[in-house]
PDB file of C-alpha atoms and ligand atoms in Angstrom:
ATOM      1  CA  MET A  10      24.959   8.429  24.452  1.00 78.00           C
ATOM      2  CA  PRO A  11      25.548  12.221  24.682  1.00 84.00           C
ATOM      3  CA  ALA A  12      22.557  14.355  25.720  1.00 83.00           C
ATOM      4  CA  ASN A  13      22.331  15.999  22.306  1.00 92.00           C
ATOM      5  CA  GLU A  14      21.953  12.687  20.470  1.00 94.00           C
ATOM      6  CA  VAL A  15      19.017  10.426  19.805  1.00 95.00           C
ATOM      7  CA  THR A  16      18.626   7.050  18.093  1.00 96.00           C
ATOM      8  CA  ARG A  17      15.650   6.488  15.806  1.00 96.00           C
ATOM      9  CA  GLU A  18      14.570   3.487  13.815  1.00 97.00           C
ATOM     10  CA  GLY A  19      12.787   4.137  10.547  1.00 97.00           C
ATOM     11  CA  ILE A  20      12.190   3.547   6.859  1.00 98.00           C
ATOM     12  CA  ILE A  21      13.581   6.215   4.516  1.00 96.00           C
ATOM     13  CA  ILE A  22      10.696   7.485   2.391  1.00 95.00           C
ATOM     14  CA  HIS A  23      12.078  10.527   0.591  1.00 93.00           C
ATOM     15  CA  LEU A  24      15.366  12.322  -0.065  1.00 92.00           C
ATOM     16  CA  THR A  25      15.714  15.883  -1.296  1.00 93.00           C
ATOM     17  CA  THR A  26      19.198  16.495  -2.671  1.00 90.00           C
ATOM     18  CA  LEU A  27      20.724  19.793  -1.572  1.00 89.00           C
ATOM     19  CA  LYS A  28      24.068  21.474  -2.197  1.00 82.00           C
ATOM     20  CA  GLU A  29      27.340  19.531  -2.212  1.00 79.00           C
ATOM     21  CA  SER A  30      25.751  16.100  -2.077  1.00 86.00           C
ATOM     22  CA  ASP A  31      23.902  16.875   1.158  1.00 91.00           C
ATOM     23  CA  ALA A  32      20.300  15.790   1.488  1.00 93.00           C
ATOM     24  CA  MET A  33      17.188  16.413   3.554  1.00 95.00           C
ATOM     25  CA  VAL A  34      15.804  13.004   4.444  1.00 95.00           C
ATOM     26  CA  ASN A  35      12.236  12.063   5.420  1.00 96.00           C
ATOM     27  CA  ALA A  36      11.599   8.880   7.338  1.00 97.00           C
ATOM     28  CA  ILE A  37       8.791   7.080   9.136  1.00 98.00           C
ATOM     29  CA  GLY A  38       9.275   4.919  12.207  1.00 98.00           C
ATOM     30  CA  PRO A  39       7.430   3.346  15.150  1.00 96.00           C
ATOM     31  CA  GLU A  40       7.390   6.774  16.847  1.00 95.00           C
ATOM     32  CA  GLY A  41       6.134   8.616  13.775  1.00 96.00           C
ATOM     33  CA  LEU A  42       7.435  10.825  10.979  1.00 97.00           C
ATOM     34  CA  PHE A  43      10.806  12.534  11.273  1.00 96.00           C
ATOM     35  CA  SER A  44      13.310  14.275   9.045  1.00 96.00           C
ATOM     36  CA  PHE A  45      16.996  15.014   9.270  1.00 96.00           C
ATOM     37  CA  TYR A  46      19.848  16.685   7.433  1.00 95.00           C
ATOM     38  CA  ALA A  47      22.496  14.318   6.029  1.00 93.00           C
ATOM     39  CA  ARG A  48      25.880  15.740   5.025  1.00 90.00           C
ATOM     40  CA  GLY A  49      27.772  14.300   2.054  1.00 85.00           C
ATOM     41  CA  ILE A  50      25.285  11.474   1.767  1.00 81.00           C
ATOM     42  CA  ASN A  51      25.287  11.381  -2.028  1.00 73.00           C
ATOM     43  CA  LYS A  52      29.018  10.784  -2.218  1.00 75.00           C
ATOM     44  CA  ILE A  53      29.725   7.219  -3.199  1.00 69.00           C
ATOM     45  CA  THR A  54      32.318   7.031  -0.408  1.00 71.00           C
ATOM     46  CA  SER A  55      29.801   7.990   2.288  1.00 75.00           C
ATOM     47  CA  LYS A  56      29.725   5.343   4.999  1.00 79.00           C
ATOM     48  CA  ASN A  57      26.045   6.124   5.569  1.00 81.00           C
ATOM     49  CA  LEU A  58      24.981   5.643   1.943  1.00 78.00           C
ATOM     50  CA  GLY A  59      23.237   2.284   2.416  1.00 84.00           C
ATOM     51  CA  ALA A  60      21.366   3.364   5.531  1.00 89.00           C
ATOM     52  CA  VAL A  61      20.069   6.575   3.978  1.00 90.00           C
ATOM     53  CA  GLN A  62      18.576   5.364   0.706  1.00 90.00           C
ATOM     54  CA  ALA A  63      14.896   5.302  -0.106  1.00 91.00           C
ATOM     55  CA  LEU A  64      13.428   1.958   1.014  1.00 94.00           C
ATOM     56  CA  SER A  65      16.120   1.310   3.620  1.00 96.00           C
ATOM     57  CA  HIS A  66      14.957   0.290   7.072  1.00 97.00           C
ATOM     58  CA  SER A  67      17.661   1.767   9.280  1.00 97.00           C
ATOM     59  CA  LYS A  68      18.875   2.627  12.729  1.00 97.00           C
ATOM     60  CA  LEU A  69      19.897   6.280  12.748  1.00 96.00           C
ATOM     61  CA  THR A  70      21.953   8.185  15.283  1.00 96.00           C
ATOM     62  CA  LEU A  71      20.930  11.844  15.073  1.00 96.00           C
ATOM     63  CA  THR A  72      22.421  14.965  16.606  1.00 96.00           C
ATOM     64  CA  ILE A  73      19.849  17.410  17.955  1.00 95.00           C
ATOM     65  CA  GLY A  74      20.496  21.008  16.868  1.00 91.00           C
ATOM     66  CA  LYS A  75      19.635  24.237  18.691  1.00 85.00           C
ATOM     67  CA  GLU A  76      16.150  24.469  17.196  1.00 88.00           C
ATOM     68  CA  GLY A  77      15.465  20.784  17.713  1.00 86.00           C
ATOM     69  CA  SER A  78      16.343  19.857  14.143  1.00 94.00           C
ATOM     70  CA  PHE A  79      18.171  16.580  13.500  1.00 96.00           C
ATOM     71  CA  THR A  80      21.450  16.004  11.667  1.00 95.00           C
ATOM     72  CA  LEU A  81      22.639  12.511  10.811  1.00 94.00           C
ATOM     73  CA  LYS A  82      25.662  11.357  12.755  1.00 93.00           C
ATOM     74  CA  GLU A  83      25.633   7.710  11.805  1.00 93.00           C
ATOM     75  CA  GLY A  84      23.320   5.292  10.039  1.00 94.00           C
ATOM     76  CA  GLU A  85      23.152   1.532  10.073  1.00 94.00           C
ATOM     77  CA  ALA A  86      20.987  -0.350   7.571  1.00 93.00           C
ATOM     78  CA  ILE A  87      18.833  -3.050   9.164  1.00 95.00           C
ATOM     79  CA  GLU A  88      17.311  -4.168   5.871  1.00 95.00           C
ATOM     80  CA  SER A  89      16.911  -2.803   2.343  1.00 94.00           C
ATOM     81  CA  PHE A  90      13.698  -3.251   0.382  1.00 95.00           C
ATOM     82  CA  VAL A  91      15.100  -2.109  -2.965  1.00 91.00           C
ATOM     83  CA  VAL A  92      14.366  -4.461  -5.872  1.00 87.00           C
ATOM     84  CA  SER A  93      16.011  -4.233  -9.260  1.00 81.00           C
ATOM     85  CA  ASP A  94      14.706  -7.114 -11.327  1.00 87.00           C
ATOM     86  CA  ASP A  95      10.925  -6.839 -11.134  1.00 92.00           C
ATOM     87  CA  LEU A  96       9.143  -3.991 -12.956  1.00 94.00           C
ATOM     88  CA  GLU A  97       5.827  -4.601 -11.247  1.00 95.00           C
ATOM     89  CA  ALA A  98       7.418  -4.543  -7.778  1.00 96.00           C
ATOM     90  CA  LEU A  99       9.382  -1.382  -8.694  1.00 95.00           C
ATOM     91  CA  ALA A 100       6.245   0.415  -9.858  1.00 96.00           C
ATOM     92  CA  VAL A 101       4.367  -0.555  -6.691  1.00 97.00           C
ATOM     93  CA  LEU A 102       7.277   0.456  -4.421  1.00 96.00           C
ATOM     94  CA  ASN A 103       7.352   3.874  -6.110  1.00 95.00           C
ATOM     95  CA  PHE A 104       3.630   4.227  -5.595  1.00 97.00           C
ATOM     96  CA  VAL A 105       3.793   3.130  -1.947  1.00 97.00           C
ATOM     97  CA  MET A 106       6.596   5.597  -1.173  1.00 96.00           C
ATOM     98  CA  GLU A 107       4.845   8.507  -2.893  1.00 96.00           C
ATOM     99  CA  LEU A 108       1.613   7.694  -1.079  1.00 96.00           C
ATOM    100  CA  THR A 109       3.390   7.529   2.291  1.00 97.00           C
ATOM    101  CA  ALA A 110       5.244  10.807   1.724  1.00 95.00           C
ATOM    102  CA  LYS A 111       2.127  12.645   0.539  1.00 95.00           C
ATOM    103  CA  ILE A 112      -0.800  11.494   2.656  1.00 96.00           C
ATOM    104  CA  VAL A 113       0.346  10.160   6.035  1.00 97.00           C
ATOM    105  CA  GLN A 114      -0.349  12.762   8.738  1.00 96.00           C
ATOM    106  CA  PRO A 115       1.811  12.930  11.907  1.00 95.00           C
ATOM    107  CA  ASP A 116      -0.840  11.366  14.176  1.00 96.00           C
ATOM    108  CA  GLU A 117      -1.414   8.519  11.694  1.00 97.00           C
ATOM    109  CA  ALA A 118       2.264   7.685  11.219  1.00 97.00           C
ATOM    110  CA  PRO A 119       2.873   4.977  13.871  1.00 97.00           C
ATOM    111  CA  ALA A 120      -0.016   2.872  12.493  1.00 97.00           C
ATOM    112  CA  ALA A 121       1.000   3.580   8.880  1.00 98.00           C
ATOM    113  CA  TYR A 122       4.559   2.480   9.694  1.00 98.00           C
ATOM    114  CA  ARG A 123       3.410  -0.998  10.790  1.00 97.00           C
ATOM    115  CA  TRP A 124       1.541  -1.454   7.494  1.00 98.00           C
ATOM    116  CA  LEU A 125       4.418  -0.049   5.451  1.00 98.00           C
ATOM    117  CA  LEU A 126       6.978  -2.371   7.006  1.00 97.00           C
ATOM    118  CA  ALA A 127       4.687  -5.392   6.577  1.00 97.00           C
ATOM    119  CA  SER A 128       3.975  -4.411   2.944  1.00 97.00           C
ATOM    120  CA  LEU A 129       7.664  -3.992   2.085  1.00 97.00           C
ATOM    121  CA  LYS A 130       8.463  -7.355   3.673  1.00 97.00           C
ATOM    122  CA  ALA A 131       5.648  -9.000   1.705  1.00 96.00           C
ATOM    123  CA  ILE A 132       6.866  -7.525  -1.610  1.00 96.00           C
ATOM    124  CA  LYS A 133      10.440  -8.557  -0.854  1.00 95.00           C
ATOM    125  CA  GLY A 134       9.112 -12.030  -0.011  1.00 94.00           C
ATOM    126  CA  LYS A 135       7.658 -12.271  -3.548  1.00 92.00           C
ATOM    127  CA  SER A 136       4.012 -11.746  -2.659  1.00 94.00           C
ATOM    128  CA  ASN A 137       1.966 -10.244  -5.502  1.00 96.00           C
ATOM    129  CA  PRO A 138       3.155  -6.586  -5.490  1.00 97.00           C
ATOM    130  CA  LEU A 139       0.003  -5.041  -6.998  1.00 97.00           C
ATOM    131  CA  THR A 140      -2.186  -6.754  -4.393  1.00 98.00           C
ATOM    132  CA  VAL A 141       0.071  -5.729  -1.499  1.00 98.00           C
ATOM    133  CA  GLY A 142       0.266  -2.118  -2.745  1.00 98.00           C
ATOM    134  CA  LEU A 143      -3.502  -1.792  -2.985  1.00 98.00           C
ATOM    135  CA  ILE A 144      -4.079  -3.295   0.477  1.00 98.00           C
ATOM    136  CA  TYR A 145      -1.582  -0.751   1.822  1.00 98.00           C
ATOM    137  CA  PHE A 146      -3.413   2.058  -0.016  1.00 98.00           C
ATOM    138  CA  ALA A 147      -6.788   0.954   1.416  1.00 98.00           C
ATOM    139  CA  HIS A 148      -5.393   0.811   4.935  1.00 98.00           C
ATOM    140  CA  LEU A 149      -3.831   4.278   4.668  1.00 98.00           C
ATOM    141  CA  LEU A 150      -7.296   5.540   3.703  1.00 98.00           C
ATOM    142  CA  ASN A 151      -8.796   3.697   6.719  1.00 97.00           C
ATOM    143  CA  ASN A 152      -6.049   5.121   8.890  1.00 96.00           C
ATOM    144  CA  GLY A 153      -6.811   8.645   7.673  1.00 96.00           C
ATOM    145  CA  GLY A 154     -10.529   8.227   8.399  1.00 96.00           C
ATOM    146  CA  ILE A 155     -11.529   8.157   4.722  1.00 97.00           C
ATOM    147  CA  GLY A 156     -11.678   4.400   4.123  1.00 98.00           C
ATOM    148  CA  LEU A 157     -14.690   3.179   2.157  1.00 98.00           C
ATOM    149  CA  ASP A 158     -17.624   1.708   4.083  1.00 97.00           C
ATOM    150  CA  VAL A 159     -17.590  -1.856   2.742  1.00 97.00           C
ATOM    151  CA  ASP A 160     -19.693  -3.460   5.496  1.00 97.00           C
ATOM    152  CA  GLU A 161     -23.121  -2.144   4.546  1.00 97.00           C
ATOM    153  CA  CYS A 162     -25.009   0.241   2.293  1.00 98.00           C
ATOM    154  CA  VAL A 163     -23.472   3.638   3.047  1.00 97.00           C
ATOM    155  CA  ILE A 164     -26.887   5.315   2.630  1.00 97.00           C
ATOM    156  CA  CYS A 165     -29.456   3.075   4.428  1.00 98.00           C
ATOM    157  CA  HIS A 166     -27.064   0.723   6.328  1.00 97.00           C
ATOM    158  CA  SER A 167     -28.654  -2.396   4.863  1.00 97.00           C
ATOM    159  CA  LYS A 168     -26.262  -5.326   4.810  1.00 96.00           C
ATOM    160  CA  THR A 169     -28.022  -7.160   1.996  1.00 96.00           C
ATOM    161  CA  HIS A 170     -28.542  -6.701  -1.760  1.00 97.00           C
ATOM    162  CA  ILE A 171     -25.365  -4.645  -2.164  1.00 97.00           C
ATOM    163  CA  ILE A 172     -24.940  -4.019  -5.890  1.00 97.00           C
ATOM    164  CA  ALA A 173     -22.907  -0.858  -6.396  1.00 97.00           C
ATOM    165  CA  ILE A 174     -20.207   1.406  -5.115  1.00 96.00           C
ATOM    166  CA  SER A 175     -20.551   5.141  -4.736  1.00 96.00           C
ATOM    167  CA  TYR A 176     -17.236   6.944  -4.276  1.00 95.00           C
ATOM    168  CA  GLU A 177     -19.160  10.165  -3.771  1.00 94.00           C
ATOM    169  CA  ASP A 178     -20.908   8.669  -0.729  1.00 95.00           C
ATOM    170  CA  GLY A 179     -17.819   6.734   0.384  1.00 96.00           C
ATOM    171  CA  GLY A 180     -18.951   3.130   0.248  1.00 97.00           C
ATOM    172  CA  PHE A 181     -21.172   0.308  -0.933  1.00 97.00           C
ATOM    173  CA  VAL A 182     -24.761   0.912  -2.025  1.00 98.00           C
ATOM    174  CA  CYS A 183     -27.760  -1.447  -1.969  1.00 98.00           C
ATOM    175  CA  GLU A 184     -30.340  -2.136  -4.658  1.00 97.00           C
ATOM    176  CA  SER A 185     -32.953   0.265  -3.224  1.00 97.00           C
ATOM    177  CA  CYS A 186     -30.533   3.177  -2.783  1.00 97.00           C
ATOM    178  CA  TYR A 187     -28.837   2.675  -6.149  1.00 97.00           C
ATOM    179  CA  ASP A 188     -29.106   5.708  -8.419  1.00 95.00           C
ATOM    180  CA  PRO A 189     -28.282   4.851 -12.047  1.00 92.00           C
ATOM    181  CA  GLU A 190     -27.729   8.549 -12.820  1.00 89.00           C
ATOM    182  CA  THR A 191     -24.727   8.961 -10.493  1.00 86.00           C
ATOM    183  CA  MET A 192     -23.542   5.447  -9.540  1.00 90.00           C
ATOM    184  CA  HIS A 193     -22.077   2.421 -11.260  1.00 86.00           C
ATOM    185  CA  THR A 194     -22.988  -1.131 -10.403  1.00 95.00           C
ATOM    186  CA  ALA A 195     -20.108  -3.406  -9.453  1.00 96.00           C
ATOM    187  CA  SER A 196     -19.768  -7.162  -9.934  1.00 97.00           C
ATOM    188  CA  PRO A 197     -19.950  -9.371  -6.817  1.00 96.00           C
ATOM    189  CA  ARG A 198     -16.273 -10.200  -7.450  1.00 97.00           C
ATOM    190  CA  LYS A 199     -15.271  -6.510  -7.450  1.00 97.00           C
ATOM    191  CA  LEU A 200     -17.256  -5.856  -4.256  1.00 97.00           C
ATOM    192  CA  LYS A 201     -15.596  -8.869  -2.644  1.00 97.00           C
ATOM    193  CA  ILE A 202     -12.103  -7.639  -3.577  1.00 97.00           C
ATOM    194  CA  LEU A 203     -12.824  -4.146  -2.253  1.00 97.00           C
ATOM    195  CA  ARG A 204     -14.148  -5.605   0.985  1.00 97.00           C
ATOM    196  CA  TYR A 205     -10.986  -7.678   1.364  1.00 97.00           C
ATOM    197  CA  LEU A 206      -8.703  -4.704   0.642  1.00 97.00           C
ATOM    198  CA  PHE A 207     -10.285  -2.555   3.335  1.00 98.00           C
ATOM    199  CA  ARG A 208     -10.983  -5.234   5.940  1.00 97.00           C
ATOM    200  CA  CYS A 209      -8.063  -7.676   5.880  1.00 97.00           C
ATOM    201  CA  GLN A 210      -5.637  -7.858   8.784  1.00 96.00           C
ATOM    202  CA  ILE A 211      -1.928  -7.082   8.598  1.00 96.00           C
ATOM    203  CA  GLU A 212      -1.126 -10.829   8.733  1.00 95.00           C
ATOM    204  CA  ASP A 213      -3.202 -11.336   5.561  1.00 94.00           C
ATOM    205  CA  LEU A 214      -0.921  -9.126   3.421  1.00 91.00           C
ATOM    206  CA  PRO A 215       1.146 -11.939   1.880  1.00 88.00           C
ATOM    207  CA  ARG A 216      -1.760 -14.411   1.717  1.00 91.00           C
ATOM    208  CA  VAL A 217      -3.791 -13.288  -1.252  1.00 92.00           C
ATOM    209  CA  SER A 218      -3.293 -12.403  -4.885  1.00 95.00           C
ATOM    210  CA  PHE A 219      -5.737 -10.765  -7.290  1.00 97.00           C
ATOM    211  CA  THR A 220      -5.113 -10.314 -11.009  1.00 96.00           C
ATOM    212  CA  LYS A 221      -3.640  -7.254 -12.689  1.00 96.00           C
ATOM    213  CA  GLU A 222      -6.900  -6.785 -14.628  1.00 96.00           C
ATOM    214  CA  GLU A 223      -8.842  -6.703 -11.358  1.00 96.00           C
ATOM    215  CA  LEU A 224      -6.404  -4.433  -9.539  1.00 97.00           C
ATOM    216  CA  ILE A 225      -5.318  -1.694 -11.953  1.00 97.00           C
ATOM    217  CA  PRO A 226      -8.839  -0.195 -12.358  1.00 97.00           C
ATOM    218  CA  LEU A 227      -9.061  -0.088  -8.541  1.00 97.00           C
ATOM    219  CA  TYR A 228      -5.733   1.782  -8.298  1.00 98.00           C
ATOM    220  CA  GLN A 229      -7.249   4.311 -10.691  1.00 97.00           C
ATOM    221  CA  GLU A 230     -10.584   4.550  -8.846  1.00 97.00           C
ATOM    222  CA  LEU A 231      -9.092   4.887  -5.358  1.00 98.00           C
ATOM    223  CA  SER A 232      -6.564   7.478  -6.605  1.00 98.00           C
ATOM    224  CA  THR A 233      -9.404   9.532  -8.103  1.00 97.00           C
ATOM    225  CA  TYR A 234     -11.358   9.145  -4.852  1.00 97.00           C
ATOM    226  CA  LEU A 235      -8.325  10.370  -2.861  1.00 98.00           C
ATOM    227  CA  ASN A 236      -7.769  13.252  -5.273  1.00 97.00           C
ATOM    228  CA  ASP A 237     -11.412  14.346  -5.038  1.00 96.00           C
ATOM    229  CA  LEU A 238     -11.253  14.363  -1.240  1.00 96.00           C
ATOM    230  CA  THR A 239      -7.781  15.767  -0.611  1.00 96.00           C
ATOM    231  CA  GLY A 240      -6.425  17.157  -3.897  1.00 96.00           C
ATOM    232  CA  THR A 241      -3.502  14.697  -3.746  1.00 96.00           C
ATOM    233  CA  ASN A 242      -2.098  13.948  -7.186  1.00 96.00           C
ATOM    234  CA  LEU A 243      -0.126  10.689  -7.405  1.00 97.00           C
ATOM    235  CA  LYS A 244       2.487  10.867 -10.175  1.00 96.00           C
ATOM    236  CA  SER A 245       3.510   7.231  -9.852  1.00 96.00           C
ATOM    237  CA  LEU A 246      -0.007   6.047 -10.758  1.00 97.00           C
ATOM    238  CA  GLY A 247       0.969   6.531 -14.421  1.00 96.00           C
ATOM    239  CA  ILE A 248       3.632   3.800 -14.179  1.00 95.00           C
ATOM    240  CA  ILE A 249       1.146   1.373 -12.621  1.00 96.00           C
ATOM    241  CA  GLN A 250      -1.366   2.013 -15.407  1.00 95.00           C
ATOM    242  CA  LYS A 251       1.269   1.077 -17.994  1.00 94.00           C
ATOM    243  CA  LEU A 252       1.975  -2.339 -16.450  1.00 90.00           C
TER     244      LEU A 252
HETATM  245 ZN1   ZN B 301     -29.295   1.252   0.863  1.00 86.90          ZN
END
């Protein structure tokens, strides 16, 4: 391989269309986030079309420019995670991609990539999309250091008599610390689901399925929590709420 070329593996997370069917492409891979310029990629005749679509997991040969910027030379699709026949999966994939593009920081990207790839494989393998998407969301929050404390009362560290969740304090709350003025109690089932979302392992992704009625309010709550902490507004949440 010439000295001014590099090969990167990654999942395409976002494309910005530029002049004459060129695009700026954002991707995430085992080595982190990267972006590159792709010429003529939106032409239907482009040989790189399949490799440079959102949700493609691809091997990309990139030319390194003078300022260190990358331009696509050649792309080869390893696997595509696009679905066309399942509205719920489509809505979750949109959400997952928006979340990845908006909140993953460079130092968090290698860990986020492992969870993203596992989540996309689980959705493609017909696991419950809403469950997979929310586990991914919870783990991105963990990864960014803002995951909820679901192991104990976030105020007094008691591990027993947990009855509520306080997003303002960032975790579970016990009976004695519960403040009815500012907090809401949560059912044991809801606390159990939240604990699972934040604590499960990557291998558990395809193993569990919660109901839509249980999950959609949690999408809303965690999105509000994220917005309060970081100002991130997730447009694709609206599609999930309409499911
Ligand atoms: Zn407490």
